[in-house]
Structure formats: structure tokens, C-alpha cells
XYZ file of C-alpha atoms in Angstrom:
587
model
C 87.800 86.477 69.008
C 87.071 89.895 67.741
C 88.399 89.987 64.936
C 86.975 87.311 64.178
C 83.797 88.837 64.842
C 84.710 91.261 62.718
C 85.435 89.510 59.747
C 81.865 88.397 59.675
C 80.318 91.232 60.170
C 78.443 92.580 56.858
C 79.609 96.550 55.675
C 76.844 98.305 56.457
C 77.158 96.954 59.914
C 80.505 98.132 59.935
C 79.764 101.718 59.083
C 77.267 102.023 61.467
C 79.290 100.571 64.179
C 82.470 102.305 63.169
C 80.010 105.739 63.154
C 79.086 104.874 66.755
C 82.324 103.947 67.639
C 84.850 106.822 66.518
C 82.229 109.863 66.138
C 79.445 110.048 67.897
C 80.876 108.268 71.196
C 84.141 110.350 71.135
C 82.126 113.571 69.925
C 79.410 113.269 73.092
C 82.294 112.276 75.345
C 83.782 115.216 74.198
C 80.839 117.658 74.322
C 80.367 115.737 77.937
C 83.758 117.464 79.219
C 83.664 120.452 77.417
C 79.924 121.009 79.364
C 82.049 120.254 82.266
C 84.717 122.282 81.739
C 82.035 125.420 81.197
C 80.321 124.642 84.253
C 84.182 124.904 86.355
C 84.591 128.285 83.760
C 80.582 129.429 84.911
C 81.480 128.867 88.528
C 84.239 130.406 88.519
C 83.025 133.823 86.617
C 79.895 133.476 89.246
C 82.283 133.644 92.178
C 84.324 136.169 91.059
C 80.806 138.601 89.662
C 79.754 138.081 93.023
C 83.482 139.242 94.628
C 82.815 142.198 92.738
C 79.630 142.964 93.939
C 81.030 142.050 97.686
C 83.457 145.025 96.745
C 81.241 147.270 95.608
C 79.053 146.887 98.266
C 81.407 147.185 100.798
C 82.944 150.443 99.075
C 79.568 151.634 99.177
C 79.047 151.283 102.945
C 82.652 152.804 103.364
C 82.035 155.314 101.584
C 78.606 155.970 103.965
C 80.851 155.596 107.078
C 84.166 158.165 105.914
C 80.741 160.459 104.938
C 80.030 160.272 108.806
C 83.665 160.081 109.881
C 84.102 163.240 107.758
C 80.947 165.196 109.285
C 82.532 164.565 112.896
C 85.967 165.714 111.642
C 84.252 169.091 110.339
C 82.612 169.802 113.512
C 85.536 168.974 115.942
C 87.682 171.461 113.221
C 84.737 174.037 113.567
C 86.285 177.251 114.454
C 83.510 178.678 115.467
C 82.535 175.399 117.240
C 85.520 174.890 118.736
C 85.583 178.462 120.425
C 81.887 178.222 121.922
C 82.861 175.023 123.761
C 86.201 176.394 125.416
C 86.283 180.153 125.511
C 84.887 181.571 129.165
C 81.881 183.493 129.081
C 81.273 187.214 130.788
C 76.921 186.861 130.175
C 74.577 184.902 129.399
C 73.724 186.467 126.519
C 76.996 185.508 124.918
C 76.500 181.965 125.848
C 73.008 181.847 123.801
C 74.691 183.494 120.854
C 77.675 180.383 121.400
C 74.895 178.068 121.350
C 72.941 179.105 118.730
C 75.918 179.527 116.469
C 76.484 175.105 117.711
C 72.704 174.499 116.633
C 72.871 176.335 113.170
C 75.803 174.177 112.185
C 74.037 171.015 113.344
C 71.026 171.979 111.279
C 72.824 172.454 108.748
C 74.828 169.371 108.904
C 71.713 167.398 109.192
C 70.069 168.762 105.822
C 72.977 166.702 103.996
C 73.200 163.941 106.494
C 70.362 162.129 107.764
C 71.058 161.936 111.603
C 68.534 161.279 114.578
C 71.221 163.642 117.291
C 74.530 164.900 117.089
C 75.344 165.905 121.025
C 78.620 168.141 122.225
C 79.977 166.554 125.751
C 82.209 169.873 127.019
C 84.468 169.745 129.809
C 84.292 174.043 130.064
C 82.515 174.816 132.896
C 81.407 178.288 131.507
C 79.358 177.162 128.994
C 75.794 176.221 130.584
C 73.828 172.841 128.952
C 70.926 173.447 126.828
C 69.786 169.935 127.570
C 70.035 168.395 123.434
C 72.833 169.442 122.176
C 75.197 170.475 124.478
C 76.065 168.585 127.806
C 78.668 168.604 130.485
C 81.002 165.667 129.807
C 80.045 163.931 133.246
C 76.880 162.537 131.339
C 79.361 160.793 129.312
C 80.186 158.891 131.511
C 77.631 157.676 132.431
C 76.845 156.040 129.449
C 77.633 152.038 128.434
C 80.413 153.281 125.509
C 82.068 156.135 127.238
C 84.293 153.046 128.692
C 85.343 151.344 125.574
C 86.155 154.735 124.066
C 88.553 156.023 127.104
C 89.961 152.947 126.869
C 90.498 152.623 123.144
C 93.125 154.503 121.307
C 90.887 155.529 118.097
C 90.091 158.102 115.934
C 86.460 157.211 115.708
C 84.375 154.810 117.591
C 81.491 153.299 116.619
C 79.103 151.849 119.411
C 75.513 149.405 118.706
C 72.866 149.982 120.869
C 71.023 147.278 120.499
C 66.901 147.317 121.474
C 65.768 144.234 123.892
C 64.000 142.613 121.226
C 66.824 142.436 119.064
C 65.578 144.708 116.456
C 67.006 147.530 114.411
C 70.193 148.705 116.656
C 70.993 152.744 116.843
C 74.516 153.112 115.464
C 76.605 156.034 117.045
C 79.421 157.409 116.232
C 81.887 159.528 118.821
C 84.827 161.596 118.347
C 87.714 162.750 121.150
C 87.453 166.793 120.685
C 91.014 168.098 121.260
C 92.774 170.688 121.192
C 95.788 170.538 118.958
C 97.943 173.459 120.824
C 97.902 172.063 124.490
C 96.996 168.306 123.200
C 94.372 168.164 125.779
C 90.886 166.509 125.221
C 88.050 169.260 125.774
C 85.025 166.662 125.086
C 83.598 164.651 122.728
C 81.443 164.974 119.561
C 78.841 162.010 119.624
C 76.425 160.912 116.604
C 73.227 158.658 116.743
C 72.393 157.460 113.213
C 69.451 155.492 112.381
C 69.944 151.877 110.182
C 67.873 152.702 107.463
C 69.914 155.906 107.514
C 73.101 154.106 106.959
C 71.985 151.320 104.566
C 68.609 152.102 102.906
C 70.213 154.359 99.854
C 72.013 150.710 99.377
C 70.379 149.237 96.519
C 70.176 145.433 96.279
C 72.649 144.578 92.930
C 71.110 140.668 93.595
C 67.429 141.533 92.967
C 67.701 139.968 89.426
C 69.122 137.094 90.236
C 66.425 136.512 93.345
C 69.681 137.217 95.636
C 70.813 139.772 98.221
C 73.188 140.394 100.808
C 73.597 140.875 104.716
C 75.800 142.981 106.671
C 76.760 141.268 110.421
C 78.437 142.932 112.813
C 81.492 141.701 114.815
C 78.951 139.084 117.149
C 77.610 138.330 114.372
C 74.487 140.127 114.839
C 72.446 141.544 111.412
C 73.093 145.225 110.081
C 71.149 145.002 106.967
C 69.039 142.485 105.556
C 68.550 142.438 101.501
C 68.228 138.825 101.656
C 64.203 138.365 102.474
C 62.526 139.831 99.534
C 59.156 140.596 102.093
C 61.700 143.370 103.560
C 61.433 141.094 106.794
C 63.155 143.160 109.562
C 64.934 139.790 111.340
C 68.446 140.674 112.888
C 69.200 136.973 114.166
C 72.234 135.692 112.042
C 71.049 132.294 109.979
C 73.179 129.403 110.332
C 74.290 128.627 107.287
C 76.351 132.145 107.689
C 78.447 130.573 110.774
C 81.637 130.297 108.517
C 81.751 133.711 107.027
C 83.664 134.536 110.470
C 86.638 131.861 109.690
C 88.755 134.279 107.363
C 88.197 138.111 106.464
C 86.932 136.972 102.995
C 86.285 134.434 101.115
C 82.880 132.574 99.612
C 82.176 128.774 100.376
C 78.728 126.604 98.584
C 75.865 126.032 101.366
C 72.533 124.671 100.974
C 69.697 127.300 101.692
C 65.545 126.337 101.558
C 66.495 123.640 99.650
C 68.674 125.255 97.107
C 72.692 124.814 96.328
C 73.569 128.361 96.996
C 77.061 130.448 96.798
C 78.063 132.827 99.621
C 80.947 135.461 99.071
C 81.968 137.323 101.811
C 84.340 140.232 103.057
C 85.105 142.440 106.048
C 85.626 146.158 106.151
C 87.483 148.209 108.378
C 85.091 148.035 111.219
C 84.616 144.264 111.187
C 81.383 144.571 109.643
C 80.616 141.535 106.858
C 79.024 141.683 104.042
C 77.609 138.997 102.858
C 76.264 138.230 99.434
C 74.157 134.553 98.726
C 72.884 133.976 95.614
C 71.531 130.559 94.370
C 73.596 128.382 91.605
C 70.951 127.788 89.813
C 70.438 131.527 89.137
C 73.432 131.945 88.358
C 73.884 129.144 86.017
C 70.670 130.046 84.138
C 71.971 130.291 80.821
C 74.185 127.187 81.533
C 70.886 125.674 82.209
C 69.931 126.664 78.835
C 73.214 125.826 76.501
C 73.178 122.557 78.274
C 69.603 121.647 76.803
C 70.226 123.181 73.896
C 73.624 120.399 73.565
C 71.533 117.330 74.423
C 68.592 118.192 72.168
C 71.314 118.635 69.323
C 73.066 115.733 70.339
C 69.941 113.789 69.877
C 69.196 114.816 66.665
C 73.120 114.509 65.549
C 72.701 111.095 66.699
C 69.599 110.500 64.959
C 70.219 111.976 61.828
C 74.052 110.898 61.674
C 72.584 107.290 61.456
C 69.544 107.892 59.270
C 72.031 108.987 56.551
C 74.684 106.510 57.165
C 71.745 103.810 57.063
C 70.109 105.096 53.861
C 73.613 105.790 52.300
C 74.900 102.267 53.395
C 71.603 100.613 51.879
C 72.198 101.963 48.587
C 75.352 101.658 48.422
C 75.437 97.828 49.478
C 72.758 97.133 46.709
C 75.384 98.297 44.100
C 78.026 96.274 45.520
C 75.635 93.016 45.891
C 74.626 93.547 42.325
C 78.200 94.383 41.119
C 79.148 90.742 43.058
C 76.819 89.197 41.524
C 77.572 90.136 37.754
C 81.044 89.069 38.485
C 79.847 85.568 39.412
C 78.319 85.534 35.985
C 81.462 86.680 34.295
C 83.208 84.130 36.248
C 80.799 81.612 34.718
C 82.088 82.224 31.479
C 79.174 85.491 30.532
C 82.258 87.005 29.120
C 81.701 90.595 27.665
C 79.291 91.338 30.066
C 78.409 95.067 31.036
C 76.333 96.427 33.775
C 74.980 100.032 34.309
C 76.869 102.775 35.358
C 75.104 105.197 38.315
C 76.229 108.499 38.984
C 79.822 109.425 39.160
C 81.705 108.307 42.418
C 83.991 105.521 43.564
C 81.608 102.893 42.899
C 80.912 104.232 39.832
C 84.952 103.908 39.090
C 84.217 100.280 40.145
C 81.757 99.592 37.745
C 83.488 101.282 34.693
C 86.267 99.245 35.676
C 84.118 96.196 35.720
C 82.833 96.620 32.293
C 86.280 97.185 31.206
C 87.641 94.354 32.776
C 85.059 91.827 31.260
C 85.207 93.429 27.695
C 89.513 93.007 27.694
C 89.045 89.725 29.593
C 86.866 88.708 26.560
C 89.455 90.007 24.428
C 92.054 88.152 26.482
C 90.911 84.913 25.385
C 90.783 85.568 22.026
C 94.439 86.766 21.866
C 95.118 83.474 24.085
C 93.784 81.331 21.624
C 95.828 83.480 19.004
C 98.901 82.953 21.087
C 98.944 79.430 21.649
C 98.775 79.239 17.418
C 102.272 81.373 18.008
C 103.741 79.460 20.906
C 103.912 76.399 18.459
C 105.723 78.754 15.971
C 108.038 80.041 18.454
C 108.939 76.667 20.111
C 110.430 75.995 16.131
C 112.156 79.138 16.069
C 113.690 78.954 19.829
C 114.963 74.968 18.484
C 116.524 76.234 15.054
C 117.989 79.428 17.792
C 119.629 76.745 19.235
C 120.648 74.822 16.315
C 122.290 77.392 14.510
C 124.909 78.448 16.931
C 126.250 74.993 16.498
C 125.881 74.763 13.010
C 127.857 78.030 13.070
C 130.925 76.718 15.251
C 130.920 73.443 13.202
C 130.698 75.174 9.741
C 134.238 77.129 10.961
C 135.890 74.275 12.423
C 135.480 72.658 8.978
C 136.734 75.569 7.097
C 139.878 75.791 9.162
C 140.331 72.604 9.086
C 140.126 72.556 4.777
C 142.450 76.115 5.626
C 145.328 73.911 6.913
C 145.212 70.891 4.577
C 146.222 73.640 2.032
C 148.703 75.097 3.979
C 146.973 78.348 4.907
C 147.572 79.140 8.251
C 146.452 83.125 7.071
C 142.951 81.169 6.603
C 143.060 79.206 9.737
C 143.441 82.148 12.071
C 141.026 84.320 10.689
C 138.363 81.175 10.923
C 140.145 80.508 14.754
C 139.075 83.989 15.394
C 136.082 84.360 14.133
C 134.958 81.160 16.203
C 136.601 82.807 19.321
C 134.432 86.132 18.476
C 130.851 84.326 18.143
C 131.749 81.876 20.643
C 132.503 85.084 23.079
C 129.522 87.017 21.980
C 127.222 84.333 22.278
C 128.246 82.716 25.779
C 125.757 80.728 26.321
C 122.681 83.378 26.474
C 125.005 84.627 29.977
C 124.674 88.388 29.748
C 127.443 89.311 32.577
C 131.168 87.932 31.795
C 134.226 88.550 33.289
C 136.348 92.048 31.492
C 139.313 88.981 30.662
C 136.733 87.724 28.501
C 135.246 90.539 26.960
C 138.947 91.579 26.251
C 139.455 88.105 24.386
C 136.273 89.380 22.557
C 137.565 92.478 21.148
C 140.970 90.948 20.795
C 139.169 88.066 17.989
C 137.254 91.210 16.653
C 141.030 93.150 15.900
C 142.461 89.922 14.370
C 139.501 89.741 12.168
C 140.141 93.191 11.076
C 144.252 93.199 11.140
C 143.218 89.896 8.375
C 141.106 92.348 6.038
C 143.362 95.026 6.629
C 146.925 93.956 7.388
C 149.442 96.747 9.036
C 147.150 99.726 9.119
C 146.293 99.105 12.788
C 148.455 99.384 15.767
C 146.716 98.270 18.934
C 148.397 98.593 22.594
C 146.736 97.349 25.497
C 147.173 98.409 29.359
C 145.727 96.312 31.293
C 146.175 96.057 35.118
C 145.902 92.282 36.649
C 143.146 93.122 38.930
C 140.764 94.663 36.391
C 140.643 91.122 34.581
C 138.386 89.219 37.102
C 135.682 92.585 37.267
C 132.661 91.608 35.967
C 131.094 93.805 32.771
C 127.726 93.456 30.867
C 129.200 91.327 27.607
C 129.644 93.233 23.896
C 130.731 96.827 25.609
C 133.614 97.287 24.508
C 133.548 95.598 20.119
C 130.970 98.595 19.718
C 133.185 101.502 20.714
C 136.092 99.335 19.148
C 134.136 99.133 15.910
C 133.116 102.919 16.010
C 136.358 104.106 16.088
C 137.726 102.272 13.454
C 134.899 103.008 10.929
C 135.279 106.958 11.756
C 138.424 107.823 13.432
C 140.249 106.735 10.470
C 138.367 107.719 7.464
C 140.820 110.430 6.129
C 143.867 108.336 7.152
C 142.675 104.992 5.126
C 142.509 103.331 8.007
C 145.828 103.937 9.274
C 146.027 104.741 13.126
C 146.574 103.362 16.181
C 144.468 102.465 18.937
C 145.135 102.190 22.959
C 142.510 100.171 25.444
C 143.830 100.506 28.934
C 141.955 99.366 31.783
C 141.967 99.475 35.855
C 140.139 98.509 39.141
C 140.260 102.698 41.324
C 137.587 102.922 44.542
C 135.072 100.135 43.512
C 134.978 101.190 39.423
C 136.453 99.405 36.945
C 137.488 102.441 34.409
C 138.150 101.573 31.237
C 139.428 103.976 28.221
C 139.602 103.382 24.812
C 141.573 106.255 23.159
C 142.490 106.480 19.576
C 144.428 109.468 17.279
C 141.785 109.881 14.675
C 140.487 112.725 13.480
C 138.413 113.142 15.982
C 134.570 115.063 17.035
C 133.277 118.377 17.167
C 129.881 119.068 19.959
C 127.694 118.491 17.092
C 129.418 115.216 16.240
C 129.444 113.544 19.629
C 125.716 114.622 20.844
C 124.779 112.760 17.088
C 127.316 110.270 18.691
C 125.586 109.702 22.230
C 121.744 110.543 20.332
C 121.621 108.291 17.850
C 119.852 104.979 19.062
C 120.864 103.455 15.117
C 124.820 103.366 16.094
C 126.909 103.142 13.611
C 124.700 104.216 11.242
C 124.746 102.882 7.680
C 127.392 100.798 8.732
C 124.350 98.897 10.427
C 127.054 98.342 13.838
C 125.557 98.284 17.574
C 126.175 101.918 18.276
C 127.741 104.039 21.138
C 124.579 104.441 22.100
C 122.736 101.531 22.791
C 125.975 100.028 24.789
C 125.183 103.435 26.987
C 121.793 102.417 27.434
C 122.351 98.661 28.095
C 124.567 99.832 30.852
C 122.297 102.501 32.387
C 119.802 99.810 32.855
C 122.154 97.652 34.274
C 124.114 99.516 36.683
C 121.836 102.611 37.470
C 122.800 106.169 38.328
C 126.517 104.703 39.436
C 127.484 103.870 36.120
C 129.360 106.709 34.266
C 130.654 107.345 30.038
C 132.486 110.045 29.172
C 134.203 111.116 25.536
C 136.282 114.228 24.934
C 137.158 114.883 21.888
C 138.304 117.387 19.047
C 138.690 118.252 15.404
C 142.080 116.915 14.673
C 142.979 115.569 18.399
C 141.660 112.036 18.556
C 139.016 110.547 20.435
C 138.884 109.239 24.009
C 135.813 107.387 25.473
C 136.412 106.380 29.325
C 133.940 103.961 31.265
C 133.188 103.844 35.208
C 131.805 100.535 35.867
C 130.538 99.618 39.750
C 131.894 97.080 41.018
C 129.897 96.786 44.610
C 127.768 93.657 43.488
C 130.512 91.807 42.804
C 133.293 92.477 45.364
C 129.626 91.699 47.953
C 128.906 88.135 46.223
C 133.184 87.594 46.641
C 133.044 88.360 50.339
C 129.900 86.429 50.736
């Protein structure tokens, strides 16, 4: 049914359909998964930009929190510190000095780091409080993280002190101070820093991109806030961030104000998360962009792709309807007809070839007429081609039989063999014969010759049984036959002798004709093998043209070789297949 279709459907329909069909289908299907696969390859380098900014955030606020960590560690490894809150004091005046030396280093401390207190809880009972920075360790415990932090087993512990509106928390920090001789703890170091403190220096990396990020604590309660772009001051954890608390990192797609979103997520060493959202459609922007930039292409491919093919086709199709319809007129009998010839392309070719055409088809029927005028003659010739052959063998039959009613039996053999050699050569207009028969041709042709020249020849034949049913191309072997008798024996008068042995070996029949002439030099036999007129003046069938009547025949199988020197004779040898023959025998 469709092909059917097909076959009646006109060319330029074709083109345009086959256009459709096999390039700009496949081509938008392919630019269709190639858009795809960029959006996977944009999602993917989203997520992992926004891993790295996770990171560098979170090294950021590390980095804020060992700066702490490393303040308290200075203090509690204060020398100077360390010996005002433990030695014993004889006056009061030394106590001042002890805590005036405590203040200068928290002063001091304070200029790099931006901390609301930093309070000494001592256990010596020498030392007096000066009601900030020093105080006796039994107002330790009396507040809501001593607890966790006797109980805890840590170097540093951070506490959040939340207000009752759930606004911004005060962060502190504590530290055990002990002494590293007698390994016994001699009170604590304890830090209250502010949240703007500890995150304001934090620049937002998402600004940009009309992102941000949130740090939560371990309840999942809000450190930071870079996410409202009004600076809002909320500290309530939004829902859509209830599944950054199933894994220490990872990111997951949620739906915020409306907008497909990506959240990336990790935790840091105090269970703090930092959180970065940013919308898709940010972040594909320039996806956004390349994708409208591939339809409004693909548009005008489309477009354009068939404008061309449809004014291309158009033209095209006129010279073919026009070219149709000359050949209808030719076909008329408007013979010698020529059209116009546009440009230089295929259908250009065409139409040169359609001029040509109708000039030699003109021609044609001239020479047709001409040759009918010489089929007449030839029908005469081909009956006289037959006539003669007869006339031939009945012309001889009377002469021997005139031979023998005078008692020449000399004349009756040489007319018995000269029969035997035309009937032979002749056969019938058969052109393959079996080798007994083409032996019994060259046997007539040597008792033609033994008649003109009685005694000068000695022939010997070796002739294996099977090689007489092999099949040869007819009149091989008189011409090599002939050749050696009107050369090999010039200087001897004629007087030699000949040998024609022949064999069936591996699917050949091989054939040698050797005499003990006088034999060829190089020169000699390449004239031999190059010489297309034979024997030459002698006006015989040549060497040569039995080589090339075999070639043709038997191909690149077939083999002749001659060797051959001054003074040593002559020897040509013949490899004739035998495949065809031996297959048709099976058969």
C-alpha cells in the first residue's frame, strides 16, 4: 500500500517529503535530545557550583569558629593569665595588678575579635571577683550550660542562648582551664559572641543569582539568614528545609514561592547546616537562552530548507517535463531533434545526451536502411559460404577418383588428405574439437607435405590415451606445425625431424611440439610471439594469433611457452585447462 503510494507520488513531492523525512525530523529529534542532554549536563554543573559554594561557605564559618577556638586556647595558655588565677596572694595590691594584667589581655583580644564578654570562672580562693571579668566558679554553676559541659568530654563547647521571642541567639563559647602538671581543672574560660559577630563578614556568593543560604543549628533553629533579600531577621526554620536533616549533606529539588528551586546542603563539625537554595531558573539562565536561540534557528532551518528545496525542485521539474516532452516528439518520428542546453549539471548531462541520442538515432536509420541493402548481399555470400565447402569436398573426391583409374595411388592420398585436412579445419563452423581430431588435422597437413617433399621429414608422435578425448580450440596445433617447418629447417633444406608429444597432468592438457632446427635467439622469438602477421610472407596463421585465440578462450589459466637457441632447436609447450570439460563429463 505504500509503495504504492509512492510510486504515484510526483518528484518534487518526493524531495520535499524525503527532506522532511530524513533531515529535518531526525535533525530536530536530534537537537531535541542533545537540549536534553545539556539540561542533565546544566543540572548537574548547577549542583555541583552550588556544592562548592556549600564548601566554601562552610570553610568560611570554620574558619570563624577555630578563630574563636584559637582565642580561648591563647588565654587558657596565658602565662601570665594562668598565674593570676592560681598563685595565692599576700595584698591586695597584688591582686589589682593580677587583674589588671587579665583585663589588658582581654582588651586586647577584643580589638582583633569582636566579642560582647569573655569571663574567667576561678576555683582559687585568693583571688577576689571584680564582678565582669573574673568570678568564683560557683556562678558557673549556676548557669543552664555549666551542666552539659561537666558532663561532656570536649575541648570546646558551644552553648545558644536563645531570647523568648526567638530572635537572634547569643552564642558562647567555654573552655575547661587546666593545669597540665597536676591535670586538675582550675576554672573555665567562657565567651559570649554576638550573631552578626560570627556571620556578618559572610558575604552572600548567591546575590547574583537572587539566591542565598541559611545556617540551622542542631533543632533546626536559624543561625544566619542570607536567604530574604529585605535582611528579614526570622529564625523559624521554613519547611521546605525539613529534609536537609536526613543525611550530613546532600541537595534535593523543592518548590519555593512558586519557583522549582535546588537546595545543597552540608554539616560542619558542630552540627550546624548550611544551607544554600537557589532557583533553577537562575541557574539555567543561559540554558534559557541557547534553548530559544535552537528553536528560532530551527524555524528558520525549517523554513528556508524547504523554500530552496521547493524553488530548486520547481525548476528543476520544468526541465525534466520539457525534456519528456521533446522525447515524445522524437518518439513521433521528429528525428534530429535538439533542445537547449542550461547551465552545466546533471540535467544538463541529460540533455546533451538527449541531443546526442536523437542526432545518432537519426543517423541510425539511415545506416539501417543502408544495411538492409547489405543484408541482401550477405544472405548471397553466407549461401555461396555454404556452397563452396561442398563444391570443395566433391571437386577432390573426383580427382582421386580420376587418381586411381590411372593407377596413382601417390595422387589419391595426397587428394585423401587434403579432403581429411579441410574437412578437419572446417568442422562444421564447431570451434572446440576433441585433441584426437586436431591430431588427425596436423597428421593430413604432414602427409600433404611428406607428398611435396618426400623423406626430408621425420615425425614421431607421443601421445598418451587420455589426452585424446581433451577438448582444444580447433587449428592450434597446423600453425606451430607449419612454423617450424618453414624456419627450423631453412639451412638444412628441409631436412629434420619433428616430435609432438602430448599428455593429460593436474587438469592441463600439455602439449609440446619440439623440433632440431636451427633454432631462435630473444630477438627472434619476441618477433615470434609480436608479430600478429604469423608466418610472415609465407602468408601462414602465425604463432601468434593461435596465442591470442587461446587467451580469449581459456583466460589467465591458459599457458605457451618456447625455449629456444641458436643452433639447439626449438620447443613450444602448451598448458590447456581442462576444468570445463572434466565439469560437463561429471555432470
Amino acid at each position: 500500500m505504500i509503495a504504492g503510494y509512492w510510486n504515484r507520488v510526483r518528484l518534487l513531492q518526493k524531495l520535499i517529503l524525503v527532506v522532511i523525512l530524513f533531515l529535518i525530523i531526525p535533525v530536530l529529534i536530534i537537537g531535541y535530545f542533545l537540549f536534553s542532554a545539556s539540561l542533565s549536563l546544566a543540572q548537574k554543573e548547577g549542583r555541583e557550583m552550588l556544592e562548592k559554594v556549600v564548601y566554601q561557605l562552610n570553610e568560611n564559618i570554620e574558619y570563624r569558629i577555630i578563630g574563636y577556638q584559637n582565642i580561648l586556647m591563647q588565654l587558657s595558655l596565658d602565662s601570665g593569665i594562668t598565674t593570676t588565677l592560681t598563685q595565692p596572694y599576700r595584698s591586695l595590691e597584688e591582686e589589682v595588678m593580677g587583674l589588671q594584667q587579665i583585663n589588658s589581655a582581654v582588651s586586647r583580644i577584643r580589638s582583633y575579635f569582636p566579642m560582647k564578654t569573655i569571663q574567667f570562672y576561678k576555683s582559687n580562693p585568693h583571688l577576689h571577683e571584680d564582678g565582669g571579668t573574673v568570678l568564683n566558679l560557683e556562678r558557673a554553676e549556676t548557669k543552664d550550660w555549666y551542666a552539659d559541659m561537666k558532663a561532656g568530654n570536649q575541648s570546646f563547647y558551644w552553648y545558644f542562648n536563645w531570647k523568648d521571642d526567638h530572635s537572634e541567639p547569643s552564642l558562647y563559647l567555654s573552655e575547661w582551664l587546666v593545669d597540665y602538671i597536676s591535670n586538675e581543672k582550675y576554672g573555665i574560660i567562657h565567651v559570649e559572641v554576638s550573631n552578626r559577630a560570627l556571620f556578618d563578614q559572610i558575604t552572600n556568593p548567591l546575590a547574583l543569582k537572587k539566591g542565598g543560604f541559611m545556617v540551622l543549628d542542631e533543632q533546626g533553629r536559624v543561625l544566619a539568614n542570607y536567604l530574604d533579600p529585605r535582611g528579614g531577621t526570622d529564625t523559624v526554620r521554613p519547611a521546605y528545609l525539613e529534609r536537609v536533616y536526613d543525611a550530613k549533606q546532600g541537595w534535593y529539588p523543592a518548590k519555593i514561592k512558586g519557583q522549582q528551586s535546588l537546595v545543597v546542603y552540608e554539616t560542619n563539625r558542630l552540627g550546624w547546616k548550611v544551607v544554600t537554595v537557589v532557583s533553577q531558573q537562575e541557574l539555567w539562565q543561559k540554558l534559557r537562552l541557547v534553548k530559544q536561540a535552537a528553536v528560532s534557528v530551527s524555524i528558520l532551518f525549517v523554513v528556508l530548507t524547504v523554500g530552496v528545496l521547493a524553488g530548486f525542485g520547481l525548476r528543476t521539474t520544468k526541465r525534466l517535463n520539457f525534456l519528456i516532452r521533446s522525447m515524445r516528439r522524437v518518439r513521433s518520428g521528429d528525428l534530429g531533434l535538439t533542445i537547449k542546453v542550461h547551465r552545466k549539471d546533471e540535467l544538463a548531462d541529460l540533455e546533451t545526451e538527449f541531443n546526442t541520442m536523437s542526432i545518432r538515432l537519426d543517423q541510425s536509420m539511415e545506416e539501417i536502411a543502408e544495411a538492409r541493402s547489405r543484408a541482401e548481399r550477405e544472405k548471397l555470400n553466407l549461401l555461396q559460404a555454404q556452397i563452396n565447402p561442398h563444391f570443395l569436398y566433391n571437386t577432390l573426391a573426383l580427382v582421386k577418383s580420376m587418381a586411381m583409374d590411372v593407377g596413382s595411388s601417390e595422387i589419391s592420398g595426397t587428394v585423401d588428405a587434403l579432403a581429411k585436412f579441410f574437412r578437419l579445419a572446417l568442422n562444421r563452423g564447431v570451434d572446440v574439437l576433441p585433441f584426437r581430431d586436431e591430431l588427425e588435422h596436423v597428421k593430413a597437413y604432414l602427409e600433404i607435405h611428406e607428398s611435396r617433399y618426400p623423406g626430408r621429414l621425420t615425425v614421431a608422435f607421443d601421445v598418451e590415451e587420455a589426452a585424446l578425448t581433451c577438448d582444444i580450440v580447433k587449428i592450434t596445433l597446423q600453425p606451430i606445425v607449419e612454423n617450424a617447418l618453414l624456419h627450423a629447417f631453412v639451412h638444412t633444406g628441409g631436412r629434420g625431424s619433428l616430435t609432438i608429444s602430448a599428455a593429460l597432468r593436474q587438469e592441463s592438457l600439455c602439449i609440446a611440439i619440439a623440433d632440431n632446427g636451427s633454432g631462435m635467439n630473444q630477438e627472434q622469438l619476441r618477433e615470434l610471439l609480436e608479430n600478429a602477421d604469423g608466418a610472415g610472407e609465407n602468408g601462414g596463421f602465425g604463432i601468434y594469433n593461435v596465442n591470442e585465440r587461446l587467451k580469449r578462450h581459456y583466460g589467465q589459466s591458459y599457458r605457451l611457452l618456447i625455449r629456444s637457441a641458436p643452433g639447439e632447436g626449438t620447443a613450444v609447450q602448451l598448458y590447456i585447462p581442462q576444468k570445463k570439460r572434466q565439469a560437463a563429463a561429471a555432470g
